[in-house]
Every structure is written in C-alpha cells, then in structure tokens.
Tab-separated table of C-alpha atoms in Angstrom:
chain	number	residue	atom	x	y	z
A	1	UNK	CA	-110.932	127.390	22.384
A	2	UNK	CA	-109.123	125.815	19.420
A	3	UNK	CA	-108.027	122.835	21.493
A	4	UNK	CA	-111.629	122.316	22.613
A	5	UNK	CA	-112.780	122.532	19.009
A	6	UNK	CA	-110.239	119.943	17.912
A	7	UNK	CA	-111.192	117.654	20.761
A	8	UNK	CA	-114.868	117.878	19.797
A	9	UNK	CA	-113.930	117.313	16.155
A	10	UNK	CA	-111.923	114.215	17.065
A	11	UNK	CA	-114.957	112.759	18.855
A	12	UNK	CA	-117.789	113.919	16.606
A	13	UNK	CA	-116.249	114.623	13.194
A	14	UNK	CA	-117.732	118.153	13.250
A	15	UNK	CA	-115.747	121.413	13.519
A	16	UNK	CA	-117.656	124.697	13.733
A	17	UNK	CA	-116.050	127.286	11.447
A	18	UNK	CA	-118.606	130.085	11.886
A	19	UNK	CA	-122.100	130.362	13.317
A	20	UNK	CA	-123.362	129.227	9.926
A	21	UNK	CA	-120.630	126.912	8.600
A	22	UNK	CA	-119.066	123.606	9.673
A	23	UNK	CA	-116.293	121.311	8.500
A	24	UNK	CA	-117.153	117.619	8.726
A	25	UNK	CA	-115.147	114.401	8.486
A	26	UNK	CA	-117.524	111.746	7.073
A	27	UNK	CA	-115.256	108.923	8.290
A	28	UNK	CA	-115.493	110.006	11.937
A	29	UNK	CA	-119.259	110.462	11.600
A	30	UNK	CA	-119.705	107.031	10.017
A	31	UNK	CA	-117.549	105.332	12.628
A	32	UNK	CA	-119.835	106.568	15.399
A	33	UNK	CA	-122.354	104.040	14.041
A	34	UNK	CA	-120.037	101.005	14.311
A	35	UNK	CA	-119.106	98.951	17.363
A	36	UNK	CA	-116.616	96.327	16.129
A	37	UNK	CA	-115.455	97.855	12.850
A	38	UNK	CA	-114.164	101.171	11.530
A	39	UNK	CA	-114.326	102.716	8.059
A	40	UNK	CA	-110.843	103.014	6.589
A	41	UNK	CA	-109.985	106.677	5.809
A	42	UNK	CA	-107.628	105.601	3.031
A	43	UNK	CA	-110.535	103.772	1.379
A	44	UNK	CA	-113.153	106.491	1.842
A	45	UNK	CA	-110.900	109.312	0.682
A	46	UNK	CA	-110.070	107.929	-2.747
A	47	UNK	CA	-109.614	111.390	-4.307
A	48	UNK	CA	-108.163	114.854	-3.627
A	49	UNK	CA	-105.274	113.584	-1.488
A	50	UNK	CA	-102.285	114.103	-3.788
A	51	UNK	CA	-99.344	113.826	-1.392
A	52	UNK	CA	-97.063	115.761	-3.720
A	53	UNK	CA	-98.978	119.005	-3.292
A	54	UNK	CA	-101.327	118.440	-0.347
A	55	UNK	CA	-99.465	121.048	1.700
A	56	UNK	CA	-99.186	123.598	-1.099
A	57	UNK	CA	-101.633	126.066	-2.550
A	58	UNK	CA	-102.288	125.824	-6.309
A	59	UNK	CA	-99.519	127.296	-8.422
A	60	UNK	CA	-99.974	130.410	-10.526
A	61	UNK	CA	-99.775	128.374	-13.732
A	62	UNK	CA	-102.575	126.140	-12.496
A	63	UNK	CA	-104.688	129.193	-11.639
A	64	UNK	CA	-104.014	130.550	-15.136
A	65	UNK	CA	-105.158	127.314	-16.778
A	66	UNK	CA	-108.293	127.290	-14.631
A	67	UNK	CA	-109.091	130.872	-15.623
A	68	UNK	CA	-108.717	129.961	-19.288
A	69	UNK	CA	-111.011	126.973	-18.766
A	70	UNK	CA	-113.500	129.210	-17.003
A	71	UNK	CA	-113.448	131.726	-19.858
A	72	UNK	CA	-113.903	128.920	-22.370
A	73	UNK	CA	-116.732	127.165	-20.563
A	74	UNK	CA	-118.840	130.115	-19.406
A	75	UNK	CA	-121.436	131.085	-22.028
A	76	UNK	CA	-120.825	134.431	-23.689
A	77	UNK	CA	-124.486	135.362	-23.321
A	78	UNK	CA	-126.788	133.742	-20.790
A	79	UNK	CA	-130.313	132.735	-21.626
A	80	UNK	CA	-133.152	133.415	-19.202
A	81	UNK	CA	-132.767	130.142	-17.299
A	82	UNK	CA	-128.997	130.587	-17.010
A	83	UNK	CA	-129.476	134.133	-15.730
A	84	UNK	CA	-131.691	132.813	-12.932
A	85	UNK	CA	-129.062	130.185	-12.089
A	86	UNK	CA	-126.373	132.870	-12.011
A	87	UNK	CA	-128.468	135.011	-9.648
A	88	UNK	CA	-128.841	132.032	-7.292
A	89	UNK	CA	-125.075	131.527	-7.428
A	90	UNK	CA	-124.321	135.180	-6.705
A	91	UNK	CA	-126.642	135.060	-3.669
A	92	UNK	CA	-124.936	132.033	-2.103
A	93	UNK	CA	-121.388	132.928	-3.173
A	94	UNK	CA	-120.642	135.239	-0.175
A	95	UNK	CA	-121.728	132.468	2.239
A	96	UNK	CA	-119.437	129.950	0.564
A	97	UNK	CA	-116.491	132.356	0.462
A	98	UNK	CA	-116.938	133.200	4.140
A	99	UNK	CA	-117.021	129.503	5.068
A	100	UNK	CA	-113.933	128.793	2.967
A	101	UNK	CA	-112.070	131.771	4.425
A	102	UNK	CA	-112.826	130.480	7.932
A	103	UNK	CA	-111.445	127.069	6.967
A	104	UNK	CA	-108.200	128.559	5.630
A	105	UNK	CA	-107.808	130.581	8.837
A	106	UNK	CA	-108.317	127.464	10.999
A	107	UNK	CA	-104.658	126.422	10.731
A	108	UNK	CA	-105.027	123.820	13.491
A	109	UNK	CA	-107.790	122.105	11.537
A	110	UNK	CA	-105.845	122.290	8.250
A	111	UNK	CA	-103.008	120.293	9.837
A	112	UNK	CA	-105.505	117.573	10.744
A	113	UNK	CA	-107.179	117.779	7.347
A	114	UNK	CA	-103.954	117.010	5.469
A	115	UNK	CA	-103.627	113.758	7.424
A	116	UNK	CA	-107.259	112.638	7.319
A	117	UNK	CA	-106.474	109.875	4.852
A	118	UNK	CA	-103.869	108.368	7.204
A	119	UNK	CA	-105.946	108.751	10.354
A	120	UNK	CA	-106.782	105.067	10.865
A	121	UNK	CA	-107.350	102.789	13.847
A	122	UNK	CA	-104.751	102.089	16.457
A	123	UNK	CA	-103.293	98.582	16.294
A	124	UNK	CA	-105.706	96.130	17.931
A	125	UNK	CA	-108.358	98.806	18.490
A	126	UNK	CA	-110.733	97.787	15.732
A	127	UNK	CA	-111.141	96.107	12.375
A	128	UNK	CA	-110.942	98.491	9.446
A	129	UNK	CA	-113.506	98.349	6.679
A	130	UNK	CA	-111.933	98.442	3.251
A	131	UNK	CA	-113.406	97.951	-0.186
A	132	UNK	CA	-113.216	94.598	-1.910
A	133	UNK	CA	-110.765	94.329	-4.808
A	134	UNK	CA	-113.751	93.614	-7.076
A	135	UNK	CA	-117.138	95.029	-6.094
A	136	UNK	CA	-120.477	93.439	-6.854
A	137	UNK	CA	-122.807	95.336	-9.154
A	138	UNK	CA	-126.112	95.229	-7.305
A	139	UNK	CA	-127.918	96.869	-10.224
A	140	UNK	CA	-126.859	94.014	-12.474
A	141	UNK	CA	-127.661	91.370	-9.848
A	142	UNK	CA	-131.078	92.875	-9.185
A	143	UNK	CA	-132.037	92.980	-12.861
A	144	UNK	CA	-131.769	89.248	-13.610
A	145	UNK	CA	-134.606	86.764	-13.173
A	146	UNK	CA	-132.735	84.952	-10.374
A	147	UNK	CA	-132.682	88.108	-8.198
A	148	UNK	CA	-135.557	86.969	-5.878
A	149	UNK	CA	-133.551	83.808	-5.142
A	150	UNK	CA	-130.366	85.557	-3.991
A	151	UNK	CA	-129.838	85.369	-0.232
A	152	UNK	CA	-127.533	87.168	2.166
A	153	UNK	CA	-126.012	85.483	5.219
A	154	UNK	CA	-126.090	87.507	8.447
A	155	UNK	CA	-123.542	86.676	11.154
A	156	UNK	CA	-124.447	87.805	14.662
A	157	UNK	CA	-121.477	87.971	17.035
A	158	UNK	CA	-122.034	87.687	20.766
A	159	UNK	CA	-119.521	87.489	23.579
A	160	UNK	CA	-119.540	84.016	25.082
A	161	UNK	CA	-119.765	84.839	28.784
A	162	UNK	CA	-118.922	81.257	29.778
A	163	UNK	CA	-115.339	81.794	28.634
A	164	UNK	CA	-114.376	84.847	30.680
A	165	UNK	CA	-111.022	84.891	32.429
A	166	UNK	CA	-110.115	87.951	34.458
A	167	UNK	CA	-112.518	90.137	32.482
A	168	UNK	CA	-111.169	89.150	29.048
A	169	UNK	CA	-113.379	87.521	26.434
A	170	UNK	CA	-111.698	84.346	25.177
A	171	UNK	CA	-114.344	83.345	22.657
A	172	UNK	CA	-117.327	84.643	20.748
A	173	UNK	CA	-120.428	82.770	19.694
A	174	UNK	CA	-121.804	83.248	16.194
A	175	UNK	CA	-125.411	82.929	15.175
A	176	UNK	CA	-126.410	82.939	11.525
A	177	UNK	CA	-129.538	83.697	9.592
A	178	UNK	CA	-130.231	83.689	5.856
A	179	UNK	CA	-132.634	86.131	4.200
A	180	UNK	CA	-133.414	87.412	0.673
A	181	UNK	CA	-131.224	90.365	-0.276
A	182	UNK	CA	-133.589	91.978	-2.814
A	183	UNK	CA	-137.107	93.316	-2.204
A	184	UNK	CA	-136.739	92.546	1.482
A	185	UNK	CA	-136.080	94.688	4.558
A	186	UNK	CA	-132.741	93.569	6.035
A	187	UNK	CA	-132.337	95.003	9.531
A	188	UNK	CA	-129.877	95.025	12.408
A	189	UNK	CA	-131.849	95.712	15.554
A	190	UNK	CA	-129.095	94.467	17.873
A	191	UNK	CA	-126.347	96.234	19.803
A	192	UNK	CA	-123.413	94.959	17.681
A	193	UNK	CA	-122.415	95.229	14.045
A	194	UNK	CA	-123.567	92.410	11.768
A	195	UNK	CA	-121.089	90.892	9.331
A	196	UNK	CA	-122.968	89.880	6.187
A	197	UNK	CA	-121.839	87.683	3.295
A	198	UNK	CA	-123.048	87.647	-0.303
A	199	UNK	CA	-121.248	85.789	-3.117
A	200	UNK	CA	-118.043	85.615	-1.049
A	201	UNK	CA	-118.122	89.372	-0.446
A	202	UNK	CA	-118.404	90.733	3.090
A	203	UNK	CA	-120.479	93.715	4.195
A	204	UNK	CA	-121.048	95.330	7.590
A	205	UNK	CA	-124.494	96.408	8.795
A	206	UNK	CA	-124.133	98.889	11.694
A	207	UNK	CA	-126.310	98.811	14.787
A	208	UNK	CA	-129.899	100.093	14.589
A	209	UNK	CA	-129.890	100.255	10.792
A	210	UNK	CA	-131.570	98.532	7.885
A	211	UNK	CA	-131.722	98.584	4.095
A	212	UNK	CA	-134.231	97.715	1.415
A	213	UNK	CA	-132.552	97.034	-1.930
A	214	UNK	CA	-134.911	97.343	-4.853
A	215	UNK	CA	-136.052	99.792	-7.541
A	216	UNK	CA	-138.815	102.382	-7.832
A	217	UNK	CA	-141.322	99.763	-8.941
A	218	UNK	CA	-141.181	98.175	-5.479
A	219	UNK	CA	-141.149	101.315	-3.334
A	220	UNK	CA	-144.786	100.822	-2.360
A	221	UNK	CA	-143.538	97.984	-0.131
A	222	UNK	CA	-141.872	100.559	2.130
A	223	UNK	CA	-145.165	102.253	2.978
A	224	UNK	CA	-145.938	101.336	6.599
A	225	UNK	CA	-149.257	99.685	7.410
A	226	UNK	CA	-149.487	101.992	10.434
A	227	UNK	CA	-148.606	105.645	9.823
A	228	UNK	CA	-147.253	105.817	13.393
A	229	UNK	CA	-144.394	103.692	12.035
A	230	UNK	CA	-143.682	106.074	9.170
A	231	UNK	CA	-140.491	108.059	8.676
A	232	UNK	CA	-139.966	111.497	10.173
A	233	UNK	CA	-136.795	112.205	8.177
A	234	UNK	CA	-136.565	111.235	4.493
A	235	UNK	CA	-133.323	111.891	2.579
A	236	UNK	CA	-133.488	111.444	-1.203
A	237	UNK	CA	-130.516	111.455	-3.586
A	238	UNK	CA	-131.977	110.702	-7.034
A	239	UNK	CA	-129.969	109.756	-10.135
A	240	UNK	CA	-131.156	112.895	-11.929
A	241	UNK	CA	-131.209	112.804	-15.714
A	242	UNK	CA	-128.041	114.329	-17.142
A	243	UNK	CA	-126.757	114.847	-20.665
A	244	UNK	CA	-123.150	114.215	-19.627
A	245	UNK	CA	-121.766	111.076	-21.258
A	246	UNK	CA	-119.156	110.846	-18.487
A	247	UNK	CA	-121.834	110.700	-15.793
A	248	UNK	CA	-123.876	108.119	-17.728
A	249	UNK	CA	-120.871	105.829	-17.601
A	250	UNK	CA	-120.828	106.151	-13.799
A	251	UNK	CA	-124.426	105.141	-13.160
A	252	UNK	CA	-127.756	105.005	-15.049
A	253	UNK	CA	-130.129	107.948	-14.655
A	254	UNK	CA	-133.902	108.335	-14.814
A	255	UNK	CA	-136.099	110.996	-16.434
A	256	UNK	CA	-137.197	113.534	-13.835
A	257	UNK	CA	-140.888	112.741	-14.321
A	258	UNK	CA	-140.336	109.308	-12.724
A	259	UNK	CA	-139.781	110.910	-9.317
A	260	UNK	CA	-143.266	112.417	-9.347
A	261	UNK	CA	-144.600	108.944	-8.499
A	262	UNK	CA	-142.571	108.575	-5.279
A	263	UNK	CA	-145.146	108.129	-2.455
A	264	UNK	CA	-143.420	110.573	-0.107
A	265	UNK	CA	-146.676	111.581	1.583
A	266	UNK	CA	-147.500	107.948	2.368
A	267	UNK	CA	-144.016	107.298	3.750
A	268	UNK	CA	-144.326	110.125	6.271
A	269	UNK	CA	-144.946	109.658	9.966
A	270	UNK	CA	-148.412	110.586	11.159
A	271	UNK	CA	-146.955	113.700	12.828
A	272	UNK	CA	-145.190	114.776	9.624
A	273	UNK	CA	-141.741	114.492	8.130
A	274	UNK	CA	-138.704	116.544	7.227
A	275	UNK	CA	-137.737	115.854	3.594
A	276	UNK	CA	-134.172	116.513	2.377
A	277	UNK	CA	-133.524	116.382	-1.374
A	278	UNK	CA	-130.121	116.558	-3.069
A	279	UNK	CA	-130.174	118.616	-6.274
A	280	UNK	CA	-127.611	119.742	-8.825
A	281	UNK	CA	-127.010	123.372	-9.771
A	282	UNK	CA	-128.942	123.078	-13.029
A	283	UNK	CA	-131.730	125.679	-13.087
A	284	UNK	CA	-134.047	123.417	-15.095
A	285	UNK	CA	-133.926	120.901	-12.257
A	286	UNK	CA	-134.453	123.535	-9.548
A	287	UNK	CA	-137.498	124.820	-11.375
A	288	UNK	CA	-138.870	121.279	-11.705
A	289	UNK	CA	-138.438	120.643	-7.964
A	290	UNK	CA	-140.002	123.943	-6.882
A	291	UNK	CA	-142.900	124.002	-9.352
A	292	UNK	CA	-143.710	120.313	-9.837
A	293	UNK	CA	-141.967	117.828	-7.544
A	294	UNK	CA	-142.387	119.386	-4.099
A	295	UNK	CA	-146.069	120.289	-4.729
A	296	UNK	CA	-146.740	116.745	-6.001
A	297	UNK	CA	-145.122	115.259	-2.888
A	298	UNK	CA	-146.956	117.678	-0.588
A	299	UNK	CA	-143.663	119.175	0.600
A	300	UNK	CA	-143.400	122.824	1.656
A	301	UNK	CA	-139.956	124.331	1.146
A	302	UNK	CA	-138.180	125.333	4.381
A	303	UNK	CA	-134.440	125.898	3.829
A	304	UNK	CA	-131.346	125.269	1.717
A	305	UNK	CA	-128.039	123.769	2.872
A	306	UNK	CA	-124.852	123.843	0.799
A	307	UNK	CA	-122.047	121.297	0.625
A	308	UNK	CA	-118.727	122.936	-0.297
A	309	UNK	CA	-116.103	120.471	-1.541
A	310	UNK	CA	-112.421	120.999	-0.752
A	311	UNK	CA	-109.118	119.182	-1.265
A	312	UNK	CA	-106.707	117.982	1.410
A	313	UNK	CA	-104.875	121.322	1.330
A	314	UNK	CA	-108.099	123.232	2.028
A	315	UNK	CA	-108.508	124.631	-1.477
A	316	UNK	CA	-111.816	124.190	-3.315
A	317	UNK	CA	-112.038	121.267	-5.720
A	318	UNK	CA	-112.735	123.674	-8.578
A	319	UNK	CA	-113.246	127.309	-9.485
A	320	UNK	CA	-116.232	128.718	-7.598
A	321	UNK	CA	-117.463	130.685	-10.615
A	322	UNK	CA	-116.983	127.915	-13.170
A	323	UNK	CA	-120.448	127.913	-14.687
A	324	UNK	CA	-121.171	124.219	-15.243
A	325	UNK	CA	-118.845	122.569	-12.690
A	326	UNK	CA	-119.132	124.473	-9.432
A	327	UNK	CA	-117.522	122.929	-6.325
A	328	UNK	CA	-120.708	122.795	-4.281
A	329	UNK	CA	-124.076	121.064	-4.209
A	330	UNK	CA	-127.389	121.970	-2.653
A	331	UNK	CA	-129.625	120.112	-0.206
A	332	UNK	CA	-133.213	121.378	-0.252
A	333	UNK	CA	-135.262	120.844	2.911
A	334	UNK	CA	-139.015	120.970	3.360
A	335	UNK	CA	-141.852	119.799	5.583
A	336	UNK	CA	-144.390	117.175	4.592
A	337	UNK	CA	-147.493	117.244	6.750
A	338	UNK	CA	-148.765	114.028	8.310
A	339	UNK	CA	-152.310	112.991	9.176
A	340	UNK	CA	-152.108	114.623	12.607
A	341	UNK	CA	-150.257	117.749	11.471
A	342	UNK	CA	-152.169	120.995	11.809
A	343	UNK	CA	-151.287	124.674	11.801
A	344	UNK	CA	-150.589	124.647	15.555
A	345	UNK	CA	-148.166	121.718	15.191
A	346	UNK	CA	-146.324	123.503	12.394
A	347	UNK	CA	-145.913	126.616	14.545
A	348	UNK	CA	-144.375	124.512	17.324
A	349	UNK	CA	-141.730	123.015	15.001
A	350	UNK	CA	-138.221	124.302	15.495
A	351	UNK	CA	-137.397	126.482	12.479
A	352	UNK	CA	-134.680	125.067	10.216
A	353	UNK	CA	-131.734	127.478	9.885
A	354	UNK	CA	-131.406	128.577	6.278
A	355	UNK	CA	-128.219	128.813	4.193
A	356	UNK	CA	-126.077	126.500	6.318
A	357	UNK	CA	-122.738	125.537	4.739
A	358	UNK	CA	-120.905	122.316	5.519
A	359	UNK	CA	-117.433	121.733	4.131
A	360	UNK	CA	-115.694	118.407	3.548
A	361	UNK	CA	-113.306	116.470	1.342
A	362	UNK	CA	-115.445	114.349	-1.018
A	363	UNK	CA	-115.302	110.573	-1.014
A	364	UNK	CA	-116.031	108.492	-4.089
A	365	UNK	CA	-117.780	109.991	-7.111
A	366	UNK	CA	-121.310	111.250	-6.280
A	367	UNK	CA	-121.097	109.975	-2.688
A	368	UNK	CA	-122.793	112.405	-0.321
A	369	UNK	CA	-121.678	113.146	3.261
A	370	UNK	CA	-123.466	110.965	5.863
A	371	UNK	CA	-126.007	111.991	8.433
A	372	UNK	CA	-124.602	111.395	11.911
A	373	UNK	CA	-126.487	110.485	15.066
A	374	UNK	CA	-127.559	113.688	16.764
A	375	UNK	CA	-130.152	114.858	19.237
A	376	UNK	CA	-131.138	117.440	16.626
A	377	UNK	CA	-132.253	114.774	14.125
A	378	UNK	CA	-135.343	112.578	14.462
A	379	UNK	CA	-134.671	108.888	15.096
A	380	UNK	CA	-136.113	107.258	11.959
A	381	UNK	CA	-134.622	107.903	8.541
A	382	UNK	CA	-135.512	106.773	5.031
A	383	UNK	CA	-132.582	107.324	2.672
A	384	UNK	CA	-133.375	106.725	-1.005
A	385	UNK	CA	-130.803	106.850	-3.786
C-alpha cells in the first residue's frame, strides 16, 4: 500500500494521509502543467530546508524558547473577538493534529520530503525553470505612464517535421508574436509551453493557460460578454490590510472595503461558480467575509479547507497554539449562483467535503499551493491575487 502511495505521489504530487488529509508537493503539481520545462525544486523551496537539522526534530532548548515566545505573545485576557477566534482554533486543532500525526507516521513519505529540494530533472530530460537573479517589479512597471506601451514577446516552438531522421527531431521552428503585457489577456491555447520575453527576462506560459495583468480598476474587462464563457471556479488571494510593518515591506495591501466592488457575480458562468477565498486567521477579517463580503458577492458559504505548513523534517513551521502566528491558513469555499442556477441545480451539485486539511512545505513568502489539473475541478479558473 505504501509503495502504491509513493508511486501515486511521484506522479501526481499528492499523498493521502487520512480520509480527510493530504500531503502535497507543489512542484510536482506545477510540473504537470508544463511540456518542455520543469519548475526547479531548489528555487521553489527557498525556505524551511536547513540541511543542518532537516533530519532532526527540534531540540528541547528550541521548544523552551518557543514556549516562552508563546507565553509572551498570547494575550493575558482575550477580548470578545479574540475569544471567537480562539474557539475557531480549538475546533480545527484536532483535525490539524491528526493530519500532522499521520504525516509523522508516514516514514516513507518523510524520507522523500527531506529530499524534495534536491528532486530535480534527470540530465537531458527537461529544462529547469529557475528565478532570475534580479526580478522585475510588475507593480512598479504597471504604475508608470508608459505601462500601456510595454509589450511581451511570445515564442512558439514547433517541431520541424521536415528535419526528422530516424524519429529524432533535429530542428525546431520558432514563431513569434508581440502583444501588450498590461491590461491585455495573454493566452497560450497551444499544446506546448510558450517562452516569453520582457525586458531581457524570460517567462514560461504553460499550455492551456492565460493571465491578465492589471489592477482592480480594470477588472471589469474580465467580465465575459457571454455568460456561457464565464468562470466556474474563481480563486481569490487578496492582499488583505494588515498592521504588520514587516508584511507591508513585502507587498502593498488594500483596505478590505475595496474587495466589496469585485464583480464576482458577473464573472461567474451561467450555471454558477465555486468561489475559493484565502483568508488569514484574524477574526475581524473572518467576520467581514461572512457578514459583508460573501453576501455582497452573492456567495453562499459551503466549506473550509486548511493549509498546514511544515518544514523539511515534518515539523510544523511554528507553534500551533501561538496566537498571532499560527502555522496554518484557511481557504473558504462557497457557491455563487449563475443565471441558470435554480434550487434543483443546487441539489444536484456534489457536496464539498468540509474541514479538509492539506499539508505542504511552503514556497516563497505568501505563495499559496497551486491547484492541479484534476477531474474533480471544473476546467475554467479565474485566479485573482
């Protein structure tokens, strides 16, 4: 059974820990979307892979320091909002502990986990995707007056069938197109990855994918003229407002009221849509989503998923009970009815399992695990962040 699980994990990036919990490898899931390239594990996993202690459990002294930090950070007396947040935490805590216990007991998976960062392509098998030494700041580029003039070059690679010799491709033909990079839908509708160039930086657009790079003021342009072309899965990861100075240095945030104007209802497919919203553990935000945001969007709550973050040695990235820095995040799911949705259609929908837990080693700061291709997910996705 374990060998079968590992084989499935190697192919899919998903390892079932319990009936309700899964471990996922985002790199394997992402690479299922590429044909000519592969995401480099050493690039994706930029944190939590300290080789000096990746095979060891935290030392007693480290546990002691964490307990002291926990005692220092946790409020002595909780206000009403904090009490509600603590009740939510106590409800989900057994699910998270059970998922983590299953991970620790999966010794075969732990051996693989410790080497995830070194699990790259075989020589000659593929081209690895690695980050540029200096990344472009698209927020800065998009905020200047020249932004509408910036163009991205798309390189389409096709095997040149006139140069075959014994089944081996000796040459490839390249077709190019140039298109605006901002306020424009850039799509790859072909069967091969597209290699794109912008200001001497290279980017890969996987098959059957597209992006629209803009800001909230231009989101109306995503509304389809025909609702039959709308989205039936919408994933939203907003830059929620946050008082942390450290987080503000990472990326700019927006006041929560700005998200009330998102035209989620108009983006939905005529038969309805599943909406997935990433939220933090702050009770003020949860209350805003439940009482204001979801009703404004026309979304009816359906289920909650939890992302538990672990290190390369399987231990959680932080103390589970640390009040303001818990090692998990929540994904709220709900249904948004379309023009043709009625009570009978809703009854026929497959119910979403509640309280699912997926475990993974985090990538870069604030980067969420990807959604992989699956028969259980609808084909069209709008991902806003």
